[in-house]
Coordinates of C-alpha atoms in Angstrom, one line a residue:
M1 CA 131.3 18.7 171.4
T2 CA 129.9 18.4 167.9
G3 CA 133.3 19.5 166.6
R4 CA 134.4 22.7 165.0
P5 CA 133.1 22.8 161.4
A6 CA 136.0 23.2 159.0
A7 CA 133.4 23.9 156.2
P8 CA 129.6 24.0 155.8
V9 CA 129.7 20.5 154.5
A10 CA 131.1 19.2 157.8
A11 CA 128.7 21.2 159.8
Y12 CA 125.7 19.8 158.0
E13 CA 126.8 16.2 158.3
R14 CA 127.8 16.6 161.9
L15 CA 124.4 18.1 162.9
W16 CA 122.5 15.3 161.2
S17 CA 124.5 12.7 163.0
A18 CA 124.6 14.4 166.4
D19 CA 123.1 12.6 169.3
P20 CA 121.4 14.9 171.8
A21 CA 120.3 12.0 174.0
G22 CA 123.8 10.7 174.2
W23 CA 125.1 14.1 175.4
Y24 CA 122.2 14.2 178.0
A25 CA 123.2 10.8 179.3
T26 CA 126.8 11.9 179.6
G27 CA 125.7 14.7 181.8
V28 CA 123.6 12.4 184.0
A29 CA 126.7 10.2 184.4
W30 CA 128.8 13.1 185.6
R31 CA 126.0 14.1 188.0
G32 CA 126.0 10.5 189.2
L33 CA 129.6 10.9 190.4
T34 CA 128.2 13.0 193.3
A35 CA 127.1 9.7 195.0
Q36 CA 130.7 8.4 194.7
V37 CA 132.1 11.6 196.1
D38 CA 129.7 11.5 199.0
A39 CA 130.6 7.8 199.7
R40 CA 134.3 8.6 199.8
A41 CA 133.7 11.6 202.1
D42 CA 131.7 9.3 204.4
E43 CA 134.6 6.8 204.4
L44 CA 137.0 9.6 205.4
A45 CA 134.6 10.6 208.2
D46 CA 134.4 7.0 209.4
G47 CA 138.2 6.7 209.3
A48 CA 138.7 9.8 211.3
A49 CA 136.2 8.6 213.9
A50 CA 138.0 5.3 214.3
L51 CA 141.3 7.1 214.8
R52 CA 139.9 9.4 217.5
G53 CA 139.1 6.4 219.6
G54 CA 142.7 5.2 220.1
W55 CA 145.0 8.0 219.1
S56 CA 145.8 11.4 220.7
G57 CA 148.5 14.0 220.7
A58 CA 149.8 16.5 218.1
A59 CA 150.2 13.9 215.4
A60 CA 146.6 12.7 215.9
G61 CA 145.4 16.3 215.7
A62 CA 147.3 16.9 212.5
A63 CA 145.8 13.7 211.0
Q64 CA 142.3 14.8 212.0
D65 CA 142.9 18.2 210.3
R66 CA 144.1 16.4 207.2
F67 CA 141.0 14.2 207.1
A68 CA 138.8 17.3 207.5
R69 CA 140.6 19.1 204.6
L70 CA 140.3 16.0 202.3
R71 CA 136.6 15.8 203.1
A72 CA 136.1 19.5 202.3
E73 CA 138.0 19.2 199.0
L74 CA 135.8 16.2 198.0
A75 CA 132.6 18.0 199.0
A76 CA 133.6 21.1 197.0
I77 CA 133.7 19.0 193.8
R78 CA 129.9 18.3 194.0
P79 CA 128.8 21.7 192.6
A80 CA 131.2 21.3 189.7
L81 CA 129.8 17.9 188.9
I82 CA 126.3 19.3 188.9
E83 CA 127.6 22.2 186.6
V84 CA 128.9 19.7 184.1
D85 CA 125.6 18.0 184.0
Q86 CA 123.8 21.3 183.5
T87 CA 126.1 22.3 180.7
L88 CA 125.6 19.1 178.8
A89 CA 121.9 19.1 179.4
V90 CA 121.6 22.6 177.9
F91 CA 123.8 21.6 175.0
A92 CA 121.8 18.5 174.4
D93 CA 118.5 20.5 174.3
R94 CA 119.9 23.2 172.1
L95 CA 121.3 20.6 169.8
R96 CA 117.9 18.9 169.7
V97 CA 116.2 22.1 168.7
A98 CA 118.8 22.8 166.0
K99 CA 118.3 19.4 164.5
A100 CA 114.5 19.9 164.5
R101 CA 115.0 23.2 162.7
L102 CA 117.3 21.5 160.2
A103 CA 114.6 18.9 159.6
E104 CA 112.0 21.6 159.1
A105 CA 114.2 23.3 156.5
V106 CA 114.6 20.0 154.6
A107 CA 110.9 19.3 154.8
L108 CA 110.3 22.8 153.4
A109 CA 112.6 22.0 150.6
E110 CA 110.7 18.8 149.8
R111 CA 107.4 20.6 149.8
A112 CA 108.7 23.4 147.6
G113 CA 110.3 21.1 145.1
V114 CA 114.0 22.0 145.7
A115 CA 116.7 19.6 146.5
V116 CA 119.2 19.5 149.4
D117 CA 122.2 17.3 148.8
R118 CA 124.2 15.4 151.5
A119 CA 126.6 18.4 151.8
G120 CA 123.7 20.7 152.7
R121 CA 123.7 22.6 149.4
V122 CA 120.4 23.7 148.0
R123 CA 119.5 23.7 144.3
A124 CA 116.6 23.4 142.0
D125 CA 115.3 19.9 141.6
P126 CA 115.6 19.0 137.9
A127 CA 112.7 16.6 138.3
V128 CA 110.3 19.4 139.2
R129 CA 109.4 21.8 136.5
R130 CA 109.3 25.4 137.8
T131 CA 110.2 28.8 136.4
P132 CA 113.4 30.4 137.6
D133 CA 111.6 33.3 139.2
R134 CA 109.9 30.9 141.5
V135 CA 112.8 28.6 142.2
G136 CA 115.3 31.3 143.2
P137 CA 113.4 32.7 146.3
T138 CA 112.7 29.2 147.5
V139 CA 116.3 28.1 147.3
T140 CA 117.2 31.3 149.2
Q141 CA 114.6 30.6 151.9
V142 CA 115.7 27.0 152.4
S143 CA 119.4 27.9 152.4
T144 CA 118.7 30.6 155.0
A145 CA 116.8 28.1 157.2
I146 CA 119.6 25.5 157.0
G147 CA 122.2 28.2 157.8
A148 CA 120.2 29.3 160.8
A149 CA 120.0 25.7 162.2
L150 CA 123.7 25.2 161.6
A151 CA 124.5 28.6 163.3
A152 CA 122.4 27.7 166.3
A153 CA 124.2 24.4 166.7
D154 CA 127.6 26.1 166.4
R155 CA 126.7 28.7 169.1
A156 CA 125.6 25.9 171.4
D157 CA 128.8 24.0 170.8
R158 CA 131.0 27.0 171.3
E159 CA 129.3 28.1 174.5
A160 CA 129.2 24.6 176.0
A161 CA 132.9 24.0 175.1
G162 CA 133.8 27.3 176.7
R163 CA 132.0 26.6 179.9
L164 CA 133.6 23.1 180.2
A165 CA 137.0 24.6 179.5
E166 CA 136.5 27.2 182.2
L167 CA 135.6 24.3 184.6
A168 CA 138.8 22.5 183.7
V169 CA 140.8 25.6 184.5
A170 CA 139.0 25.9 187.8
A171 CA 139.8 22.2 188.6
G172 CA 143.4 23.1 188.5
S173 CA 143.3 26.3 190.5
G174 CA 140.7 25.4 193.1
W175 CA 136.9 25.3 192.8
V176 CA 135.9 27.9 195.4
A177 CA 139.0 30.1 195.9
A178 CA 137.7 33.6 196.6
P179 CA 134.7 34.9 198.6
P180 CA 133.0 38.1 197.2
A181 CA 133.3 41.3 199.1
W182 CA 129.6 42.4 198.8
R183 CA 126.1 41.0 198.9
P184 CA 122.9 42.6 197.6
P185 CA 120.9 44.1 200.5
A186 CA 117.8 42.4 201.7
G187 CA 114.9 43.1 199.4
A188 CA 117.1 44.0 196.4
G189 CA 115.2 43.6 193.1
P190 CA 116.0 40.9 190.6
A191 CA 117.5 43.4 188.2
L192 CA 120.0 44.6 190.8
V193 CA 120.7 41.0 191.8
G194 CA 121.3 40.0 188.2
R195 CA 123.8 42.9 187.7
W196 CA 125.6 41.9 190.9
W197 CA 125.9 38.3 189.9
S198 CA 127.1 39.2 186.4
G199 CA 129.9 41.3 188.0
L200 CA 131.3 38.4 190.1
T201 CA 134.2 36.2 188.9
P202 CA 133.5 32.5 188.3
A203 CA 135.5 31.7 191.5
E204 CA 133.3 34.1 193.5
R205 CA 130.1 32.6 192.2
R206 CA 131.3 29.1 193.1
W207 CA 132.3 30.2 196.5
L208 CA 128.8 31.6 197.1
V209 CA 127.1 28.4 195.8
W210 CA 129.2 26.2 198.1
H211 CA 129.3 28.4 201.2
E212 CA 126.0 30.3 201.0
P213 CA 123.6 28.0 199.2
H214 CA 120.6 29.3 201.3
L215 CA 121.3 32.8 199.8
V216 CA 122.0 31.8 196.2
G217 CA 119.1 29.3 196.0
R218 CA 116.4 31.8 196.8
L219 CA 117.6 35.0 195.0
D220 CA 115.4 36.0 192.1
G221 CA 117.7 37.3 189.4
V222 CA 120.5 34.8 189.9
P223 CA 120.8 32.4 186.9
V224 CA 118.8 29.2 187.0
A225 CA 121.9 27.1 186.9
A226 CA 123.4 28.6 190.0
R227 CA 120.1 28.4 191.9
D228 CA 119.8 24.7 190.9
Q229 CA 123.3 23.9 192.1
A230 CA 122.7 25.6 195.5
N231 CA 119.3 24.0 196.1
R232 CA 120.5 20.6 195.2
L233 CA 123.3 21.0 197.8
L234 CA 120.5 21.7 200.3
L235 CA 118.4 18.7 199.5
G236 CA 120.0 16.6 202.2
V237 CA 119.6 19.3 204.8
H238 CA 115.9 19.7 204.0
R239 CA 115.4 16.0 204.1
G240 CA 117.1 15.9 207.6
V241 CA 114.6 18.6 208.8
L242 CA 111.6 16.6 207.6
L243 CA 113.1 13.3 209.0
A244 CA 113.5 14.9 212.4
R245 CA 110.0 16.2 212.3
W246 CA 108.7 12.8 211.3
R247 CA 110.5 11.1 214.1
R248 CA 108.8 13.4 216.6
F249 CA 105.5 12.3 215.2
L250 CA 106.2 8.6 215.6
G251 CA 103.8 6.8 218.0
R252 CA 100.9 9.0 217.1
P253 CA 98.0 7.6 215.2
G254 CA 97.7 8.2 211.4
R255 CA 100.1 9.5 208.8
G256 CA 101.5 12.8 209.9
P257 CA 102.1 15.8 207.6
A258 CA 105.9 15.4 208.1
E259 CA 105.7 11.8 206.7
A260 CA 103.7 13.1 203.7
A261 CA 106.1 15.9 203.1
L262 CA 109.0 13.5 203.3
A263 CA 107.4 11.2 200.8
G264 CA 106.8 14.2 198.6
L265 CA 110.4 15.4 198.8
D266 CA 111.6 11.9 197.9
A267 CA 109.3 11.9 194.9
L268 CA 110.6 15.3 193.9
A269 CA 114.2 14.1 194.3
D270 CA 113.4 11.1 192.0
R271 CA 112.2 13.6 189.3
L272 CA 115.3 15.7 189.8
A273 CA 117.4 12.6 189.0
A274 CA 115.3 11.7 185.9
G275 CA 114.8 13.3 182.5
P276 CA 115.0 14.5 179.8
P277 CA 114.0 17.2 180.1
R278 CA 116.4 18.0 183.0
A279 CA 114.8 19.4 186.1
Y280 CA 116.1 22.5 187.8
L281 CA 115.5 23.1 191.5
L282 CA 114.9 26.8 192.0
G283 CA 113.5 26.8 195.5
L284 CA 112.6 24.4 198.3
D285 CA 111.4 25.1 201.8
P286 CA 110.2 22.2 204.1
A287 CA 108.6 24.5 206.6
G288 CA 104.8 24.2 207.1
D289 CA 103.2 22.4 204.2
G290 CA 106.4 22.9 202.2
R291 CA 107.1 24.9 199.1
A292 CA 109.0 24.1 195.9
I293 CA 109.9 25.8 192.6
V294 CA 111.0 23.4 189.9
A295 CA 111.7 24.0 186.2
L296 CA 111.6 21.4 183.5
G297 CA 114.1 22.6 180.9
D298 CA 116.3 25.6 181.5
P299 CA 114.2 28.8 181.4
D300 CA 117.3 31.0 180.9
H301 CA 117.9 29.4 177.5
A302 CA 114.3 28.8 176.4
D303 CA 112.3 30.8 173.8
H304 CA 109.0 30.1 175.6
V305 CA 108.6 29.7 179.3
L306 CA 105.5 28.6 181.2
T307 CA 105.1 29.3 184.9
Y308 CA 102.3 27.2 186.5
V309 CA 100.7 28.2 189.8
P310 CA 98.6 25.4 191.3
G311 CA 95.6 25.9 193.6
M312 CA 94.0 24.7 196.9
T313 CA 95.7 21.9 198.9
S314 CA 99.0 22.2 196.9
D315 CA 102.0 21.4 199.1
L316 CA 105.3 19.6 199.1
A317 CA 103.6 16.3 199.5
G318 CA 101.9 16.7 196.1
A319 CA 104.6 18.8 194.3
A320 CA 105.7 15.9 192.0
G321 CA 102.1 15.5 190.9
E322 CA 101.7 19.2 190.1
L323 CA 105.0 19.1 188.3
G324 CA 103.5 16.4 186.1
R325 CA 100.8 18.8 184.9
A326 CA 103.5 21.3 183.9
A327 CA 105.3 18.4 182.1
R328 CA 102.2 17.6 180.1
V329 CA 102.0 21.1 178.8
L330 CA 105.7 21.1 178.0
A331 CA 105.3 17.7 176.1
R332 CA 102.4 19.0 174.1
C333 CA 104.5 22.2 173.2
D334 CA 107.3 19.9 172.0
A335 CA 104.9 17.9 170.0
L336 CA 103.4 20.9 168.3
A337 CA 106.7 22.8 167.8
P338 CA 109.8 20.6 168.2
A339 CA 112.0 23.3 166.9
A340 CA 110.9 25.7 169.6
G341 CA 112.9 25.8 172.9
T342 CA 110.4 25.6 175.7
A343 CA 110.6 25.3 179.5
A344 CA 107.9 24.9 182.1
V345 CA 108.1 25.9 185.8
L346 CA 106.0 24.7 188.8
W347 CA 105.8 27.7 191.1
L348 CA 104.6 26.5 194.5
D349 CA 106.1 29.2 196.6
Y350 CA 103.1 30.2 198.6
D351 CA 100.9 28.8 201.4
A352 CA 98.0 27.4 199.4
P353 CA 94.6 27.0 201.2
D354 CA 94.0 23.6 202.8
F355 CA 90.3 24.0 203.4
L356 CA 87.3 25.6 201.8
D357 CA 86.9 28.3 204.4
Q358 CA 90.5 29.4 203.7
A359 CA 89.9 29.2 199.9
A360 CA 86.9 31.5 200.4
R361 CA 89.3 34.3 201.4
S362 CA 91.8 36.2 199.3
G363 CA 94.4 36.7 202.0
Q364 CA 96.7 33.8 200.9
A365 CA 96.6 35.1 197.3
R366 CA 97.5 38.6 198.4
D367 CA 100.4 37.2 200.4
A368 CA 101.7 35.3 197.4
G369 CA 101.5 38.2 195.0
P370 CA 104.9 39.9 195.7
A371 CA 106.8 36.7 195.5
L372 CA 105.3 35.6 192.2
S373 CA 105.9 39.1 190.7
R374 CA 109.5 39.0 191.9
F375 CA 110.0 35.5 190.5
Q376 CA 108.8 36.5 187.1
D377 CA 111.0 39.6 187.1
G378 CA 113.8 37.3 188.0
L379 CA 113.2 35.1 185.0
R380 CA 113.4 38.2 182.8
A381 CA 116.6 39.4 184.5
S382 CA 118.5 36.0 184.3
H383 CA 117.4 35.1 180.8
D384 CA 120.2 34.6 178.3
G385 CA 119.7 36.1 174.8
A386 CA 116.6 37.5 173.2
P387 CA 113.6 37.8 175.7
A388 CA 111.5 34.7 176.0
R389 CA 107.7 34.7 175.7
Q390 CA 106.6 34.3 179.3
T391 CA 103.2 32.8 180.1
V392 CA 101.8 32.4 183.6
L393 CA 99.1 29.8 184.2
G394 CA 96.9 29.6 187.3
H395 CA 94.5 26.8 188.1
S396 CA 91.6 27.2 190.6
Y397 CA 92.9 29.2 193.6
G398 CA 96.1 29.6 191.7
S399 CA 94.3 31.7 189.2
V400 CA 93.4 34.1 192.1
V401 CA 97.1 34.2 193.0
V402 CA 98.0 35.1 189.4
G403 CA 95.2 37.6 189.0
V404 CA 96.0 39.4 192.3
A405 CA 99.7 39.5 191.6
A406 CA 99.1 40.9 188.1
R407 CA 96.7 43.5 189.4
D408 CA 98.5 44.7 192.4
H409 CA 102.2 44.2 191.5
G410 CA 102.4 43.6 187.8
L411 CA 103.7 40.4 186.3
G412 CA 106.7 40.0 183.9
A413 CA 104.4 38.0 181.6
D414 CA 103.4 38.2 177.9
A415 CA 100.2 36.1 178.5
L416 CA 98.0 35.0 181.4
V417 CA 96.0 31.8 181.4
F418 CA 93.3 30.8 183.8
V419 CA 91.7 27.3 184.0
G420 CA 89.0 26.3 186.4
S421 CA 88.9 29.8 187.9
P422 CA 86.6 31.1 190.7
G423 CA 87.4 34.6 189.5
V424 CA 90.7 36.5 189.5
G425 CA 90.1 39.5 191.6
V426 CA 89.2 41.9 188.8
A427 CA 86.1 42.7 186.8
E428 CA 87.8 43.1 183.4
A429 CA 90.9 41.6 181.6
R430 CA 92.4 45.1 181.1
E431 CA 92.9 45.4 184.8
L432 CA 95.5 42.6 184.7
R433 CA 98.1 44.8 182.9
V434 CA 99.3 42.4 180.2
P435 CA 99.3 43.0 176.4
S436 CA 95.9 43.3 174.8
G437 CA 94.5 40.0 173.7
Q438 CA 96.8 37.9 176.0
V439 CA 94.4 37.0 178.8
W440 CA 93.0 33.5 178.2
A441 CA 90.6 31.3 180.1
A442 CA 88.9 27.9 179.9
T443 CA 86.3 26.4 182.2
A444 CA 85.0 22.9 181.6
P445 CA 81.3 22.5 181.2
D446 CA 81.1 20.2 184.2
D447 CA 83.6 22.0 186.4
V448 CA 82.1 22.5 189.8
I449 CA 83.9 25.9 190.0
R450 CA 80.9 27.2 188.0
Q451 CA 78.9 26.9 191.2
A452 CA 81.3 29.2 193.1
R453 CA 78.7 31.9 193.4
P454 CA 78.8 34.8 195.9
L455 CA 76.9 34.3 199.1
P456 CA 74.2 36.8 200.1
E457 CA 75.8 39.9 201.3
L458 CA 74.8 39.5 204.9
L459 CA 76.4 36.0 205.1
G460 CA 79.4 37.3 203.2
R461 CA 80.0 40.1 205.7
A462 CA 79.8 37.6 208.5
L463 CA 82.2 35.0 207.1
L464 CA 84.6 36.7 204.6
D465 CA 87.3 39.3 204.6
Q466 CA 86.1 42.6 203.2
T467 CA 88.8 43.4 200.7
P468 CA 88.8 44.4 197.0
V469 CA 89.6 40.9 196.0
G470 CA 87.1 39.2 198.2
P471 CA 83.8 37.9 196.9
V472 CA 82.2 40.3 194.4
L473 CA 78.6 40.4 195.5
R474 CA 76.5 41.7 192.6
G475 CA 73.2 40.0 192.8
H476 CA 72.6 36.8 191.0
D477 CA 74.6 37.3 187.7
R478 CA 75.6 33.8 186.8
H479 CA 78.9 35.1 185.5
E480 CA 79.8 36.6 188.9
L481 CA 82.0 34.1 190.8
W482 CA 83.5 34.1 194.2
F483 CA 86.4 36.3 193.3
G484 CA 85.0 38.4 190.6
H485 CA 83.7 38.1 187.0
D486 CA 84.2 34.7 185.3
P487 CA 87.3 35.1 183.2
S488 CA 85.9 32.6 180.6
D489 CA 82.9 34.9 180.0
P490 CA 83.2 37.0 176.8
A491 CA 82.1 40.0 178.8
F492 CA 85.3 39.8 180.9
G493 CA 87.3 40.9 177.8
G494 CA 89.7 38.1 177.6
R495 CA 89.9 35.2 175.1
R496 CA 88.5 31.7 175.6
F497 CA 89.8 28.4 174.6
P498 CA 87.8 25.1 174.8
S499 CA 87.8 22.4 177.3
G500 CA 86.0 19.0 177.3
R501 CA 84.0 17.6 180.1
Y502 CA 86.8 16.6 182.4
G503 CA 85.8 18.2 185.6
H504 CA 87.8 20.6 187.8
T505 CA 91.1 18.7 187.6
G506 CA 91.1 17.3 184.1
Y507 CA 92.4 20.2 182.0
W508 CA 95.7 18.3 181.5
E509 CA 94.1 15.1 180.3
P510 CA 95.7 14.0 177.0
A511 CA 92.4 14.0 175.1
N512 CA 91.2 17.3 176.5
P513 CA 91.4 20.1 173.9
A514 CA 92.3 22.4 176.8
L515 CA 95.8 20.9 176.9
D516 CA 96.4 21.8 173.2
G517 CA 95.0 25.3 174.0
M518 CA 97.4 25.9 176.9
A519 CA 100.4 24.7 174.8
R520 CA 99.5 26.9 171.8
I521 CA 99.2 29.9 174.1
V522 CA 102.7 29.2 175.6
L523 CA 104.0 29.0 172.0
G524 CA 102.2 32.2 171.0
R525 CA 100.2 30.4 168.2

C-alpha cells in the first residue's frame, strides 16, 4: 500500500507523495473485471448450449457438468472483485483524510511560526522571534498533529493490506467454501445481527453473500461492505424483473411506471459505477414504485454520517436525483472540513405518497418508522471504530417520516434536521428524543409548505385519518401546520438555520445558505 514506514522520515515523505485518486482508480479497475468474468461465463454457457444440440451420452453429460462447474467458479469470483474495489476505495478515502490532516498540521505550523522540515521534524523557526515558553507548546501541538495524521495513514495501510492478504489466501483455498450453520431469526435486531456476523468466518460470510444475497443485502447490522456486495449481485435480477414488467406494458399508450423505474435503475447503476466517492448499494426493491438505499462513502468508516429521507413522489425512477441532493451536502462537508471523514446515505426504503390526498395522511410515515429506526440502529451496530456522529435529514413528507420514527420508535441519531417541513408529528422538539439542542429546521421564505395549514375540523374529520400524527387542528395559529407545530418556529424548541428564497425544492442549491447549514450540522459545527 503506502509501504511500511521504516522510520518517521519515510512515513512523512510517503504520505505527502501518496495518491488517493490512483488507489481509487485501481479499485475501479478491479471492479471492472466483473464484466470480463460475466463475458467468459456467457461464452461457456453458449458453448454448452451448442454441444447439447449434437452430442449425447455419458461423455456429453460429463462435459455439461464441467461447463456448469466452470461457470460457477467464474461467477463466484465476482464478490471478491467487488471486495477488492471496496478495500481500495476505503483505503483511498482514509488516505485522503490523513493527507488533509497532515496539511492542516503544516498550515498550523506556518500560522504559529514554527518550521516543519522535509523529514517531518518540527522546530522553532529562527526567522520568527518568540520566547521559548511560547514556542515549546506550539512545537508539541504541531508534532502531535503530524503524528496523528501519520498514525491514521499507517492504520489504513495495515488494515487494507490485511484484508487484501486474506483475499489472496481465500483465492487459493476457495472463495465460498463453507455455509454457516445458523441464521438470525426473522425480526432479529441489528445488534444481534451484528454479533452473529462478527462470529462468522470469512468463508462463511462469502458463502452467504454469494448464495443468499437477498438475506445479506437487507439485514440491518450487517456491515456496509457485505450488503453492497450482495445487492450488486442482485442488480441484474432486479433489472430482469423490471424489464419483464415493462414488456407486459408494451403496446399501451404513454410511458408506464415500469419503464420509468427501469430508467431510474439504470441511472442508479451508472452512479454505482462512478465516483469518487464510491457508492454502496445497501438496499434495492423494484416492487411497486421501487425503493433504494444508497450510501456515498462508507458509513462504517466515516466520522460523520448523514441519512437523507426524501418526501412525496420519491421512487426508484427518481432515486438518482435524490442521491444527488445527498451528494451536494457531502461535497459541502468535504469543502468545509476536508480532514473529516463523512458519508451520506439516501434512505428511500418506504412507500412515499404519490398524490396530495396521500400526503395529507400520516399512514405512510407511520409505516416507514420501524424500518428507518432499524436502519439507524444498524448503522450504529456495524460501524467500525469510535461512534460516528449520525444526522438524519427529512425533506417535506420525509420530515414527517423522520419525526414519527423518532417519536414512536427512537432514532439512533445525534441530530435531526427538517427542511421544507409540514410539521413532524409533535408539538415540541423535546418529544423527538434526541440530545438537547440537536433538532434543527429551515423553511424558505417562499416555500409553499408554509401554506400547509390545517383544514377546519369538520372537513378534517371527513377527509383525514384521526391519529395522533394527523393534522393538528388548533384554530388559526400561523405556526400550526398540517402535521403539527412548524419546527422552524422558535416556539417549537429547536434551532433554526437560514434558507434563501429558493422555494420548496431549492435547499440544495449551491448559493443557498441552507446547504452550508445542513453541512455544518452534519459536521457538528
